Every structure is written in structure tokens, then in C-alpha cells.
Coordinates of C-alpha atoms (C1' of nucleotides) in Angstrom, one line a residue:
Chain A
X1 CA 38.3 59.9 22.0
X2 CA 37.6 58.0 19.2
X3 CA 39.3 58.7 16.0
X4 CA 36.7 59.8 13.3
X5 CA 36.8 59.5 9.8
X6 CA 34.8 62.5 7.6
X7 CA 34.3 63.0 3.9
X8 CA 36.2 66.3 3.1
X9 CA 34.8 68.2 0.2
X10 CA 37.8 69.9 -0.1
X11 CA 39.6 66.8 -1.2
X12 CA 36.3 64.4 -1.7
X13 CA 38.0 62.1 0.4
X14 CA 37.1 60.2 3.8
X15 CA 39.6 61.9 5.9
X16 CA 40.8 61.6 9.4
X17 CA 39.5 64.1 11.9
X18 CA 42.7 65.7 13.2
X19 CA 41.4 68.9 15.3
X20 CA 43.5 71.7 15.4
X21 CA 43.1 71.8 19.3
X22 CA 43.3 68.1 20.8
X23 CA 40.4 67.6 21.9
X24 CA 38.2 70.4 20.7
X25 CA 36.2 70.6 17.5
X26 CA 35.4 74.1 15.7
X27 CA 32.3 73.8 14.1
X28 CA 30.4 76.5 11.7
X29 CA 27.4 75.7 10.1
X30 CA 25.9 77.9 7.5
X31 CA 22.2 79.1 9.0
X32 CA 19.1 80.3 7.6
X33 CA 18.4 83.8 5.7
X34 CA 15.2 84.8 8.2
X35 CA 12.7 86.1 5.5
X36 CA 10.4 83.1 5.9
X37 CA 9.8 79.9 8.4
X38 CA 11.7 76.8 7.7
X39 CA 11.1 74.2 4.9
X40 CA 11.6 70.3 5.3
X41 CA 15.4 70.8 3.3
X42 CA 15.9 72.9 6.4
X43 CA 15.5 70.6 8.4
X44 CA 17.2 67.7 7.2
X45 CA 20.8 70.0 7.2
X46 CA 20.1 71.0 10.8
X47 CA 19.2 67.1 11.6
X48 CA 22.0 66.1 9.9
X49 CA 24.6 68.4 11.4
X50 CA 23.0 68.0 15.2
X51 CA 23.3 64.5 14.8
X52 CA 27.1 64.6 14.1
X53 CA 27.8 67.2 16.6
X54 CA 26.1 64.7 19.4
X55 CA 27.8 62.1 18.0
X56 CA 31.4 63.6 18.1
X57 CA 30.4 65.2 21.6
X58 CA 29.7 61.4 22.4
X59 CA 32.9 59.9 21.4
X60 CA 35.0 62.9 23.6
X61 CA 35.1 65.6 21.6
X62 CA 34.4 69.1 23.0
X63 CA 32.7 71.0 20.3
X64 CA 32.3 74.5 19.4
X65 CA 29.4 75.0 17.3
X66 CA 28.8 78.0 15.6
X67 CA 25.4 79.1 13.1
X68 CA 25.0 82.3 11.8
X69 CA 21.5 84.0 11.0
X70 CA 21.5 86.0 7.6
X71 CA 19.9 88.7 8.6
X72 CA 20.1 91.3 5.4
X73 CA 19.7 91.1 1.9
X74 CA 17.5 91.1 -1.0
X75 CA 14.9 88.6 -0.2
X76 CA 14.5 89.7 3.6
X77 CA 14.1 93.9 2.0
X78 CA 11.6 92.4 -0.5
X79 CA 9.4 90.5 1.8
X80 CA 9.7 93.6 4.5
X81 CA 8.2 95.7 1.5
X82 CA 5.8 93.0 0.3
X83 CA 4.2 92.3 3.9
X84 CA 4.8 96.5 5.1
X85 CA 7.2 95.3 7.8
X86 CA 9.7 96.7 9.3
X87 CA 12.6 94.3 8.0
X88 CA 14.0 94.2 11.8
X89 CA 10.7 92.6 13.0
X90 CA 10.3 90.4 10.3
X91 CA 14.2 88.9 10.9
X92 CA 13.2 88.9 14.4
X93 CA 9.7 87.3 13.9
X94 CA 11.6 83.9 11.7
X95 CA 14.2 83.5 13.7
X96 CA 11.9 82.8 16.6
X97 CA 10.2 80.8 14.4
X98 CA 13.3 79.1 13.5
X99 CA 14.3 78.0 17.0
X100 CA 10.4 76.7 17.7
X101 CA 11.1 74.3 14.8
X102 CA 14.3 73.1 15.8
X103 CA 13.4 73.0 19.6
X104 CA 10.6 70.3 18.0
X105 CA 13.1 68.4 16.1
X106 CA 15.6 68.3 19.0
X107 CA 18.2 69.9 17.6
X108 CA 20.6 71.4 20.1
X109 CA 21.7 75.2 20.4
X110 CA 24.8 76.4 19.0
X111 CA 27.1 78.1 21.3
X112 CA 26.9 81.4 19.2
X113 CA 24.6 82.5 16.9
X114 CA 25.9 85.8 15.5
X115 CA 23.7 88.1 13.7
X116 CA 25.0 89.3 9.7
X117 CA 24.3 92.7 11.2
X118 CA 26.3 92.5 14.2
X119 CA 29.8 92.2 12.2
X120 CA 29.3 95.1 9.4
X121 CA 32.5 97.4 10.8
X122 CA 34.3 94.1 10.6
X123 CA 32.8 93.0 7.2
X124 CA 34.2 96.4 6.1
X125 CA 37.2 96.2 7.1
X126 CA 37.9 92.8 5.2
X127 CA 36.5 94.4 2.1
X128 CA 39.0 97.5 2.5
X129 CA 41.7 94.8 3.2
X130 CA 40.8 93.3 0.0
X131 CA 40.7 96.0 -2.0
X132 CA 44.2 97.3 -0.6
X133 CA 45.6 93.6 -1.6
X134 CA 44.1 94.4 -5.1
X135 CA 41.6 91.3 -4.9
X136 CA 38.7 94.0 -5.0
X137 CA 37.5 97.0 -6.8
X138 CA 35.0 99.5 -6.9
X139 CA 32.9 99.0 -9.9
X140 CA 31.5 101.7 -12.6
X141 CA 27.8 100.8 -10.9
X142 CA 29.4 101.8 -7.4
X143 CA 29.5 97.9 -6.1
X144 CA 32.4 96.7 -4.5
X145 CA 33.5 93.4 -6.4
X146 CA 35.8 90.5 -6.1
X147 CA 37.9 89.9 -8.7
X148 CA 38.2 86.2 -9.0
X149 CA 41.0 86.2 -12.0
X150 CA 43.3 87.9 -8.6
X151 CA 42.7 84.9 -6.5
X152 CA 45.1 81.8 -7.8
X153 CA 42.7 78.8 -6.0
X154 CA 39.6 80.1 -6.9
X155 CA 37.0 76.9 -7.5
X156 CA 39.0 74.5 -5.3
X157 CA 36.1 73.3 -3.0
X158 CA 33.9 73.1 -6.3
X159 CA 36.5 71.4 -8.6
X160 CA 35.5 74.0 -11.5
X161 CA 37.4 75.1 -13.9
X162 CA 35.6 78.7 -14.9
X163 CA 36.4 78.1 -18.1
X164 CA 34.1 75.6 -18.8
X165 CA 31.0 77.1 -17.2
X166 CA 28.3 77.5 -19.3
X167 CA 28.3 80.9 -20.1
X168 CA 24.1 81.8 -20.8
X169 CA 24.0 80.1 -17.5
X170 CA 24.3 83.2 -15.8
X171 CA 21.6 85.9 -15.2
X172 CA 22.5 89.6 -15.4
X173 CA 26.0 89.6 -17.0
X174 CA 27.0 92.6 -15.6
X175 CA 29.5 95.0 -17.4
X176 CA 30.6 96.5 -14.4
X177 CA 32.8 93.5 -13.9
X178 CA 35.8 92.7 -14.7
X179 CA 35.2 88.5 -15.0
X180 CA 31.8 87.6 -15.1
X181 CA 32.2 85.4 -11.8
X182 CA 33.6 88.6 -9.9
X183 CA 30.7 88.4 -7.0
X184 CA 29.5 91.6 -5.0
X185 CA 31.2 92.3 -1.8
X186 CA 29.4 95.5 -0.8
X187 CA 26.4 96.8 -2.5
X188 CA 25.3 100.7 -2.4
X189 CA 21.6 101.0 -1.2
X190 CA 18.7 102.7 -2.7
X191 CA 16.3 105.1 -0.9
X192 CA 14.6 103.5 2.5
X193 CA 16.5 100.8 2.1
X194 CA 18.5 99.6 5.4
X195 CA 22.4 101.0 5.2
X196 CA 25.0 101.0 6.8
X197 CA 28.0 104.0 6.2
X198 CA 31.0 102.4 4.5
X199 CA 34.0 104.4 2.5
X200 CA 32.2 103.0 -0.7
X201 CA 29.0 104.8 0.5
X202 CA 25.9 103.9 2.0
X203 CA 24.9 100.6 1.7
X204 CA 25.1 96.8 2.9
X205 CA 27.2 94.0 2.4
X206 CA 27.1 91.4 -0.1
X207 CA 25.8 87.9 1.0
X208 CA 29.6 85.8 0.8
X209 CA 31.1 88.2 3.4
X210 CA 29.6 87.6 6.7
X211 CA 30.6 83.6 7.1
X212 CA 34.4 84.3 6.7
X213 CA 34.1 87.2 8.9
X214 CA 32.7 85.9 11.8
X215 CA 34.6 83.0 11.8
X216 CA 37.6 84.7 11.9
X217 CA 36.1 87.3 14.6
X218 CA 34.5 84.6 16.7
X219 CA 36.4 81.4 15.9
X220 CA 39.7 81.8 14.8
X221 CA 41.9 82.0 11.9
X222 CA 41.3 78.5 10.7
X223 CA 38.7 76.2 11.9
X224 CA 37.9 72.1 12.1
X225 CA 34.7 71.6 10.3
X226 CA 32.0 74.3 8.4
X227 CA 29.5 72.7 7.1
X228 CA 26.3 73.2 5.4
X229 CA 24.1 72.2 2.0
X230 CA 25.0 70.8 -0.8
X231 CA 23.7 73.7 -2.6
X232 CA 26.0 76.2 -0.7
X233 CA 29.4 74.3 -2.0
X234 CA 29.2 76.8 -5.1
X235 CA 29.3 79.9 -5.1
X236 CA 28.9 80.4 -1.2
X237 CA 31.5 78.7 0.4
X238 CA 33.9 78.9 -2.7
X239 CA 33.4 82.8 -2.3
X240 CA 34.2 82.1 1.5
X241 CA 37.1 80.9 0.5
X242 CA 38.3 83.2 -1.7
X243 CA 38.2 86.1 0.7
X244 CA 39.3 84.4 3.5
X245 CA 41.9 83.0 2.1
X246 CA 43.1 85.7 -0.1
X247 CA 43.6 87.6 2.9
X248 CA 45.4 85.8 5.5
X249 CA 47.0 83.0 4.0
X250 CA 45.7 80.6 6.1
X251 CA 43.1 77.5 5.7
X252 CA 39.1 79.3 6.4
X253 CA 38.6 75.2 7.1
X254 CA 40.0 72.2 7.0
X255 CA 37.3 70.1 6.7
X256 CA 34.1 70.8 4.7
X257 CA 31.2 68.7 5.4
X258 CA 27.9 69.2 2.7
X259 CA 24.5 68.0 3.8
X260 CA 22.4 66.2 0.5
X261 CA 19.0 67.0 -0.5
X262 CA 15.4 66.5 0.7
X263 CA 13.7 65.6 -2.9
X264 CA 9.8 65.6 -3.6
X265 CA 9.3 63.8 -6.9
X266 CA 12.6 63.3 -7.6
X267 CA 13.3 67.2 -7.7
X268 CA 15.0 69.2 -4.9
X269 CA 12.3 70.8 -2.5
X270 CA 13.0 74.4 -2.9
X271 CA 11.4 77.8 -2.1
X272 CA 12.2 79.0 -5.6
X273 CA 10.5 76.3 -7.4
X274 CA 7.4 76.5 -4.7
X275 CA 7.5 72.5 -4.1
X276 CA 8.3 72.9 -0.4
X277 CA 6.7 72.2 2.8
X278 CA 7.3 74.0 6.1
X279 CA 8.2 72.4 9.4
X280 CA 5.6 73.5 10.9
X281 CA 2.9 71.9 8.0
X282 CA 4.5 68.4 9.2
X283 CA 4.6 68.9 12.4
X284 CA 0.8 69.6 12.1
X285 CA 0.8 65.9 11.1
X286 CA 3.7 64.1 12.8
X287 CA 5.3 64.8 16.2
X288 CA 8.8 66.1 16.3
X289 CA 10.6 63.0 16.7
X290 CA 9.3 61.0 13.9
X291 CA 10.2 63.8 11.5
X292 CA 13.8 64.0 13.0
X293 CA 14.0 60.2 12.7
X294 CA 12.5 59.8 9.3
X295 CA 15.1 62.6 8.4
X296 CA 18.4 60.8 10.3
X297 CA 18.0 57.6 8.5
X298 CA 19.3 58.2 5.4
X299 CA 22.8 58.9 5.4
X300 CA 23.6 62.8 5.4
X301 CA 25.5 63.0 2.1
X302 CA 22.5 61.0 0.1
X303 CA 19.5 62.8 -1.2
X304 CA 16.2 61.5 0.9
X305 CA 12.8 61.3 -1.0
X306 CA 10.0 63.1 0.9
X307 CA 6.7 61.6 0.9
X308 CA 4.3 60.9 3.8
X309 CA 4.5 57.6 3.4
X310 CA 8.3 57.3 4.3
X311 CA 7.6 59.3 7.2
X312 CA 4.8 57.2 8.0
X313 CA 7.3 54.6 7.3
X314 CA 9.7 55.9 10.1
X315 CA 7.5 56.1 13.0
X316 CA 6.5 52.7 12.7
X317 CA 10.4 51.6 12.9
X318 CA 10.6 54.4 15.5
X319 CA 7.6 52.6 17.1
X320 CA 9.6 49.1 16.8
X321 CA 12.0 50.9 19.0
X322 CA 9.9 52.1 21.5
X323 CA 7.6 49.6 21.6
X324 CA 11.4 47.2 23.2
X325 CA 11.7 50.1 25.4
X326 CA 8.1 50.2 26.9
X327 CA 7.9 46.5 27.2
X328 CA 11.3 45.8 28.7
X329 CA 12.1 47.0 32.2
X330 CA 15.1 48.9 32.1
X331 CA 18.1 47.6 34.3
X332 CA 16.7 43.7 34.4
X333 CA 20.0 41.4 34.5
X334 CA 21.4 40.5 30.9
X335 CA 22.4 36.5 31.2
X336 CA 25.9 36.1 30.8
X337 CA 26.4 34.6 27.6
X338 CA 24.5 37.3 25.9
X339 CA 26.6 40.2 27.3
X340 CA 29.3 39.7 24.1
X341 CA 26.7 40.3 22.0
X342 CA 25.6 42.8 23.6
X343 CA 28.5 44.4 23.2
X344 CA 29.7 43.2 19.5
X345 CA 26.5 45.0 18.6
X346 CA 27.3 48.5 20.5
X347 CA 30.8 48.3 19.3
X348 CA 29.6 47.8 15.6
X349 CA 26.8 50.9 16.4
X350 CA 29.7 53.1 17.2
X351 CA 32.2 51.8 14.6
X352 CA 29.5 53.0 12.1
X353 CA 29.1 56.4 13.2
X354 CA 32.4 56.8 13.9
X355 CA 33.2 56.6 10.0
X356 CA 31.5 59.1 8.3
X357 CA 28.6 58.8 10.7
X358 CA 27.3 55.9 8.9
X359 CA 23.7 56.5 10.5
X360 CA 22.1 54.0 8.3
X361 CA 24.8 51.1 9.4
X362 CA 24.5 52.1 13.1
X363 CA 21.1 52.1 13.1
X364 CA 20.6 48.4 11.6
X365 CA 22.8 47.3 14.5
X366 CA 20.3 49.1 17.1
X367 CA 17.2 47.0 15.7
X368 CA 19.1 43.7 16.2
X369 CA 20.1 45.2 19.8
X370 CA 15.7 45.6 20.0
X371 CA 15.9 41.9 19.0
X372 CA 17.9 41.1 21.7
X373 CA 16.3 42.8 24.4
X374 CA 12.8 41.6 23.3
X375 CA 14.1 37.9 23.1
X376 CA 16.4 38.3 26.8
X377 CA 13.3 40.5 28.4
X378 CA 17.0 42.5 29.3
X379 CA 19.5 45.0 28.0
X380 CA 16.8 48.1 27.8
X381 CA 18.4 50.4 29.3
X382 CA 21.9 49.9 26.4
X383 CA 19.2 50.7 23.8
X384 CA 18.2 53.7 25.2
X385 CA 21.6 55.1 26.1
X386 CA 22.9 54.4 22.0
X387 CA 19.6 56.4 21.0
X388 CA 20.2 59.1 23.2
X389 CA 23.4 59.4 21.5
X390 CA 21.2 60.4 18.3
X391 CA 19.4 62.4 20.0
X392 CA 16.5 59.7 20.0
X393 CA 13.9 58.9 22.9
X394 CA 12.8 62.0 24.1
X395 CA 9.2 60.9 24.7
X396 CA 8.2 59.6 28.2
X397 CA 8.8 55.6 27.8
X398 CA 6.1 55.6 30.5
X399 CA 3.0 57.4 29.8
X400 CA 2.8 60.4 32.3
X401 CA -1.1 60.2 31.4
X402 CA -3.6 59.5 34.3
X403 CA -6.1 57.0 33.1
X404 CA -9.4 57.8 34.6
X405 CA -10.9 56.0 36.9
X406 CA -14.4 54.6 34.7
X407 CA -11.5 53.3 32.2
X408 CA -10.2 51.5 34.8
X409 CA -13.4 50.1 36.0
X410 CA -13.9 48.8 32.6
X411 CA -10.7 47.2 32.6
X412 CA -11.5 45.5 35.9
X413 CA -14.8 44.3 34.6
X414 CA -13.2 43.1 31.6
X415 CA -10.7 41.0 33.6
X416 CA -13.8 39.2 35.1
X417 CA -15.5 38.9 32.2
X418 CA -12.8 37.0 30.6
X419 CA -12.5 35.0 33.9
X420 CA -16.1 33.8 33.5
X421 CA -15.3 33.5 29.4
X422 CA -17.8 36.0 28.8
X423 CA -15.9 36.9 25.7
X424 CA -18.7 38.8 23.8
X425 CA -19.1 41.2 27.0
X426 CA -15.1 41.5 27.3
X427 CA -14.9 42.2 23.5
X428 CA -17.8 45.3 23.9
X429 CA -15.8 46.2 27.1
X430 CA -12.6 46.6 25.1
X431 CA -14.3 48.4 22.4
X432 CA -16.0 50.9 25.5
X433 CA -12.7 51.9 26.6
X434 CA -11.2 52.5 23.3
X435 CA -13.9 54.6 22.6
X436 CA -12.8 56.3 26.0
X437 CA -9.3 57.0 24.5
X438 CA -7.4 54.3 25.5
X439 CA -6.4 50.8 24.5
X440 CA -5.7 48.0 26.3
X441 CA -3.6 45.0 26.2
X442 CA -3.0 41.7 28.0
X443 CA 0.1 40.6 29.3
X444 CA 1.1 37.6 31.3
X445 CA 1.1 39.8 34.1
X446 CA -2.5 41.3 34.1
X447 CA -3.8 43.8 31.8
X448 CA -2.0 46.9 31.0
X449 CA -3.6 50.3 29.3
X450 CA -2.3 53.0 27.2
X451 CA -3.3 56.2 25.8
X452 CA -4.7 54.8 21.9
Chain B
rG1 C1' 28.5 72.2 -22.6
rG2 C1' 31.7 71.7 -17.7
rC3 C1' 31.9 69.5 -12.8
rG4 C1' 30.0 66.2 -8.9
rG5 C1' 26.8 62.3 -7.0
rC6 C1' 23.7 58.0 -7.4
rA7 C1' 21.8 53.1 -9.7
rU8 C1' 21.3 46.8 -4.2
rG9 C1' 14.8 42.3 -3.1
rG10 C1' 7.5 45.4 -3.5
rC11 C1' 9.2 50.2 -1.0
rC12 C1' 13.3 52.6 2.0
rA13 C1' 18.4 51.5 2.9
rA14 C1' 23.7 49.6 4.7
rG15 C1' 27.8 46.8 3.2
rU16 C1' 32.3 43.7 1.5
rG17 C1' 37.7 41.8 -3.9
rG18 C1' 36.4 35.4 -2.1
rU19 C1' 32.3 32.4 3.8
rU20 C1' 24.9 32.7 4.8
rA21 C1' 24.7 40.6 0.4
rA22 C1' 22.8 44.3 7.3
rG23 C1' 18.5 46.6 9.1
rG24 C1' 13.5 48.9 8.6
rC25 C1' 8.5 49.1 6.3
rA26 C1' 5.0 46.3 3.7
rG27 C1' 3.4 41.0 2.4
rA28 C1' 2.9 35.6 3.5
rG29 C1' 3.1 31.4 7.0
rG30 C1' 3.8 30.0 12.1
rU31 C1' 4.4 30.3 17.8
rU32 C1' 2.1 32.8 22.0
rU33 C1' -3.0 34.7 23.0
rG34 C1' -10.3 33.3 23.9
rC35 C1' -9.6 37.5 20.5
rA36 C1' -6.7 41.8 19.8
rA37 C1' -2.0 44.4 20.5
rA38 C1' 3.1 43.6 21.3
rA39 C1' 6.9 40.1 20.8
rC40 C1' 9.4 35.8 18.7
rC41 C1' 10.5 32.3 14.5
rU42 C1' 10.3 31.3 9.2
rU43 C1' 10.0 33.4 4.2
rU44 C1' 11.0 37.0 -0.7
rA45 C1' 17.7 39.6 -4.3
rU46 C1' 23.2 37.5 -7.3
rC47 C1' 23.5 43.8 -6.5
rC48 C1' 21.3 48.9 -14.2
rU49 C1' 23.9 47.0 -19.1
rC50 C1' 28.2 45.5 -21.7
rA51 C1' 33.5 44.8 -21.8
rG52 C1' 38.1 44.4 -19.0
rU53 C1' 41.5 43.5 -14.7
rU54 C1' 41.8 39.1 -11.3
rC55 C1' 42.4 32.4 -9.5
rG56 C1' 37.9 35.1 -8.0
rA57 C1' 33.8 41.3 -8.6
rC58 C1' 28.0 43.3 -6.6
rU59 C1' 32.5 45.5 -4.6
rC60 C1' 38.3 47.8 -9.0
rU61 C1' 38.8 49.9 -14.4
rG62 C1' 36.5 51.5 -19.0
rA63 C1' 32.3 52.4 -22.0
rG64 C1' 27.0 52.8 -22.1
rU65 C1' 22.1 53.8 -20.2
rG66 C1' 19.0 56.2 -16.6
rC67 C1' 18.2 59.5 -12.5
rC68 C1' 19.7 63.7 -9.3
rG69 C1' 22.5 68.1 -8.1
rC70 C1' 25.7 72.5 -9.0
rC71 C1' 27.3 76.1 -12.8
rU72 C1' 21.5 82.0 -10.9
rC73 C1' 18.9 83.1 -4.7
rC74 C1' 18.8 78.4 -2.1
rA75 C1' 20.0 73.7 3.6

RNA sequence: GGCGGCAUGGCCAAGUGGUUAAGGCAGAGGUUUGCAAAACCUUUAUCCUCAGUUCGACUCUGAGUGCCGCCUCCA
């Protein structure tokens, strides 16, 4: 096991990963709410947090990883109303859609993926424990709220001091509250909307609740990393906090990891301001692994600029990559004196994930690696195994696709033609087969032909 | 207004208190090749501004400027 150093939010330090379990890493991740498919920002948190789960799985660590789906609340009622479906089918129908992106991105499963409606009678009970502790109260509009002003730490992931919040900042200052920040922990329902019975009456719970609940349900008191977006640092995973904490005493986390922006424009990509694309609008464009690449090589904690031409951009470096792996027979004997370098550069590949997963660092290290292989004709196979670790290569480095055998012909024909110098006829017989779909080159050992 | 982050060559992007400031993309020149493709070699920066700390700062401190995010649902 290698020891791993992670910027805390907590603290906003680079700390060193001390699991509570030797060996074993707790992992949450804040999912999706399912009331719509999956935007590019999306997909860069899930990237981002697959990546550093295969990398600490890499360097030893057994992981638990954990993702909820949101599966209740305003917007998913809304769009079951707008679209006159019921809101069941419609969580059911995006969270399908959910896993087709992420199985095109390559982003391993989590171990669990609990269900916001599968832990209501436990979501209850923390509310009731809460409100027995005095942390929460019933208020005049029949909403069950957390009092903030009764929970000493409040705004320690955030650093804020509630003073100083801008106070018109706020929509719908609600009188019902005692504090203004007082957030709703269970919320009565209106006619035909889905309810569930509670002792505050029929209704559902409020959007903070589930996350603390299921990790203490499914995980344990306290856990090694929960991670998620930027955006969720305040008020979502404060909130967490609060009613986790306020309850038992004891840490939700000790380690929170936040995931930066994808920007279009210079503005965050996101649903509410309508300058978003899907996964599924790229991936009309690009294939999986260019996207998940253009969206790995920034370092997780910076903001990454979306435009087609970065990602354009990263399948040609991508390509760079591939193009060592496709050329170079895997396995062929490294000479000896290359072998410590070699080595200095996996060492200084793994040295840079291992602090802070330092993607961009490790990844400068892999294209010298290419370098190397290209220049030696050796080493392939090192390249490969470091990209699997990222969860990169997943295309066939040898094309699985029959060539035909009037392409092959051609090929043939062309060889002779160049034999006999007949250039102009070997330059319309290259041109033929391209028109046929594929593209051939020469190399010192005959010709050799590729899907184009 | 409060809090946080960022500012490195045409573009993207690492990094270090002191040797030649990674890597990718694009561009230029070259080698190889009939050509093409791939590959290889060469080539483009003093690190936003100002002040300070230091023998020495791009790297630390302060001020300033600019950009981004959170404070409202949000990955």
C-alpha cells in the first residue's frame, strides 16, 4: 500500500490518507437527482471520482464505494407532472439512462447504490432523534426544520461565518423559521403528491437527510472519504454534517474530497442556466473514451473549459497513445540500459497520482514512457498496464475488423505496382481502398491496413 | 458584502526557494518514406502587476488587477 496524500476540504489541506480500517477505504459519492439524463458536469465528477477509486484500488486499497440515487423531490414531482408520468417510471427511466452513460465512459459500479426511497423509516427516525435533542422543530407551515443556531459547528466544511452572508441572497425568507439558514428536514405533501406517513404527517423528506442516513445505515458511523461537486460543499454536505453530527458525536467523514467544474464560456455548465450538454449529445460525436480522457486530464479540483475543440484536442493525444500501442508489439525485450528509465518514469507516474492524484503530472510521464517505447520498438506492454490503471485502453489495440477480401486485392496490386514504380497506379490504388473504408500504410515490413 | 479558488509559451496543462520551468495539441524545420500515414530529432516562455522577505522567488508574504465558484436547486 502506498501512502496517499488527499486535499481535505474539511481542513483545505493535503492530508495523509489514514483509513479507519487498514487497508480498506469507505467511499460515498453524492449521485444524481434522476429527473433528467446526465450533463457533461456529470460526467466530469463521476470521471474524476472513478479515476481515484482505480487508482487507490491500484496502489492496495480495498474500497468501498458507495453512490446514492435521489430519487424524490421537487424537480423529479415537477417533471413527473410536466411530462404526465408516473414519477416512479420517470426515476426509473434516468437512472437507466444514467448507467448507459457511465458504462460508455468507463466508470466502474459502486458497490451500493441505495435508493432516497428505500431509507424513509430511517430518515424518520433521525429527524425524530433530532427533534428530541432539540436541534429540530416543527414549523408554523407544518415543515420539520433544523435549527442551525442549535448546532455549535455549523459552516465548518464551508468556512462561513452566517453572519456575513449576504442576506437578499436568499429566496423565500421564510417566517416559519427560526434562523433564516434553518433548512427543511421533512416536508408535508400536497394532494397526489408521493407521501410517505411520518408523526409530522404525510409527506417526504427534505433533500439533506438521505446522504447522512444511509451512510450511517449502510456504511458506518464515520467513514474515509465522501466526495462529490464543488457546488454540493454548501449547503448539502454542511447540512450533512450538521445532522450527522449533531446526533452521534462522531466525524460523518474524515476526509472530504470536492470535484471542480466543467465551464462553457468561462461559466459553469448548469441545467438552471440551460448552457449544458448531455452525455449522450457528445457521445453522438466522440466515442466514450475520448470524452473520459479529455475529462481526466485536467486535475479534478481545477475547473476544465468545454469546447469541442479540447476534446478534439484529447483524442489526438489519446491517439499519440494508441498509435505506441498499435505500432509496438507488446512483450518485445527492453535493452538493458533502458530498463531504469523505464522504471524512473513508472515510479514518477505513480508518485504523481499518489499525491492528490496529480493526473496531469502522471500523465506527462506516460507520453515520455510512449517516447520510449517508440524510440526502443519495446516496453508496450508497461504503457498499457499504467493506462489501465486510469481506466484507459479499452479499445481493441488490434482491429477485430475483417478487411474484405477486394481491399486486400487492392493492397496486393498496390505492392506490385510500387514494385514496378508504377506510382500513379499505386497512388489511384490507395485512394480505391480508402474509398473502400480503409487506409493503408507502409511499413518496413510490408503493407499494413486499418479501418480509416 | 462574506468566503473559497485560479492567473505559467498560440491553445491546454504540470511543477520547484537556487542546476536545462514537464507533457499534450497546433505551427516551423529536418530524418525516414516514391508519396502518404506513423515514428524520431530540432525549434517557440523568465511564469498577471507592484512592493517586501531572502545570498537567491515563478515558487514565501502583502497590496493591486483580472477571471471563476459558493452564499438559491445544482456534479
Amino acid at each position: 500500500m502506498r501512502p496517499i496524500h488527499i486535499t481535505n476540504s474539511l481542513s483545505q489541506k493535503k492530508e495523509l490518507l489514514q483509513p479507519l480500517e487498514k487497508g480498506k477505504v469507505s467511499l460515498y459519492i453524492c449521485g444524481v437527482t434522476v429527473y433528467d439524463h446526465c450533463h457533461i458536469g456529470h460526467a466530469r465528477a463521476y470521471v474524476a471520482f472513478d479515476t481515484i477509486k482505480r487508482v487507490l484500488t491500484h496502489f492496495g486499497y480495498n474500497v468501498n464505494h458507495v453512490q446514492n440515487f435521489t430519487d424524490i423531490d421537487d424537480k423529479i414531482i415537477n417533471r413527473a407532472n410536466e411530462t404526465n408520468t408516473p414519477w416512479k417510471t420517470l426515476t426509473e427511466t434516468f437512472i437507466g439512462s444514467y448507467f448507459e452513460d457511465m458504462d460508455a465512459l468507463g466508470v466502474i459500479r459502486a458497490n451500493q447504490y441505495p435508493l432516497a426511497t428505500a431509507f424513509i423509516p430511517q430518515m424518520i427516525a433521525l429527524i425524530q432523534d433530532l427533534i428530541d435533542k432539540n436541534i429540530a422543530y416543527v414549523g408554523s407551515d407544518s415543515n420539520v426544520y433544523f435549527s442551525i443556531d442549535n448546532c455549535p459547528n455549523y459552516g465548518k466544511l464551508s468556512h462561513r461565518n452566517l453572519d456575513d452572508q449576504e442576506s437578499g441572497a436568499r429566496v423565500n425568507v421564510v417566517s416559519a423559521k427560526k434562523n433564516p439558514m434553518d433548512f427543511v428536514l421533512w416536508k408535508p405533501a400536497k394532494p397526489d403528491e408521493p407521501a410517505w406517513d411520518s408523526p409530522w404527517g404525510s409527506g417526504r423528506p427534505g433533500w439533506h437527510t438521505e446522504c447522512a442516513v444511509m451512510v450511517h445505515d449502510v456504511m458506518g458511523h464515520t467513514i474515509d472519504i465522501h466526495g462529490g461537486g464543488e457546488d454540493l460543499k454548501f449547503p448539502h454536505h454542511e447540512n450533512e454534517i450538521a445532522q450527522a453530527e449533531c446526533c452521534s458525536n462522531n466525524a460523518l467523514a474524515n476526509i472530504w474530497m470536492h470535484n471542480g467544474f466543467v465551464q462553457i464560456d468561462s461559466e459553469k455548465m448548469s441545467k438552471s442556466t440551460g448552457n449544458f450538454f448531455t452525455i449522450k449529445d457528445v457521445l453522438q460525436e466522440v466515442e466514450g473514451e475520448t470524452l473520459r480522457f479529455f475529462l481526466q486530464k485536467v486535475h479534478y479540483r481545477s475547473p476544465i473549459h468545454f469546447s469541442k475543440e479540447g476534446i478534439q484536442e484529447a483524442g489526438q493525444a489519446l491517439e499519440r497513445l494508441y498509435n505506441t500501442l498499435r505500432n509496438v508489439p507488446m512483450n518485445q525485450q527492453i535493452p538493458k540500459n533502458q530498463i531504469p528509465e523505464f522504471n524512473a518514469l513508472e515510479e514518477a507516474f505513480l508518485t504523481a497520482l499518489a499525491d492528490d492524484f496529480n493526473i496531469s503530472g502522471a500523465l506527462g510521464h506516460l507520453f515520455d514512457m510512449s517516447r520510449l517505447i517508440n524510440t526502443h520498438q519495446a516496453g508496450s506492454e508497461r504503457l498499457f498496464n499504467l493506462g489501465q490503471i486510469l481506466g484507459l485502453f479499452t479499445k481493441p489495440i488490434q482491429s477485430t475488423v475483417s478487411i474484405p477480401k477486394n481491399v486486400t486485392q487492392m493492397a496486393q496490386d498496390r505492392q506490385s505496382a510500387r514494385a514496378a514504380k508504377d506510382f500513379a497506379k499505386s497512388d489511384e490504388l490507395r485512394d480505391q481502398i480508402l474509398a473502400s473504408g480503409f487506409q493503408i500504410k507502409d511499413t518496413p515490413d510490408g503493407f499494413k491496413l486499418t479501418p480509416s
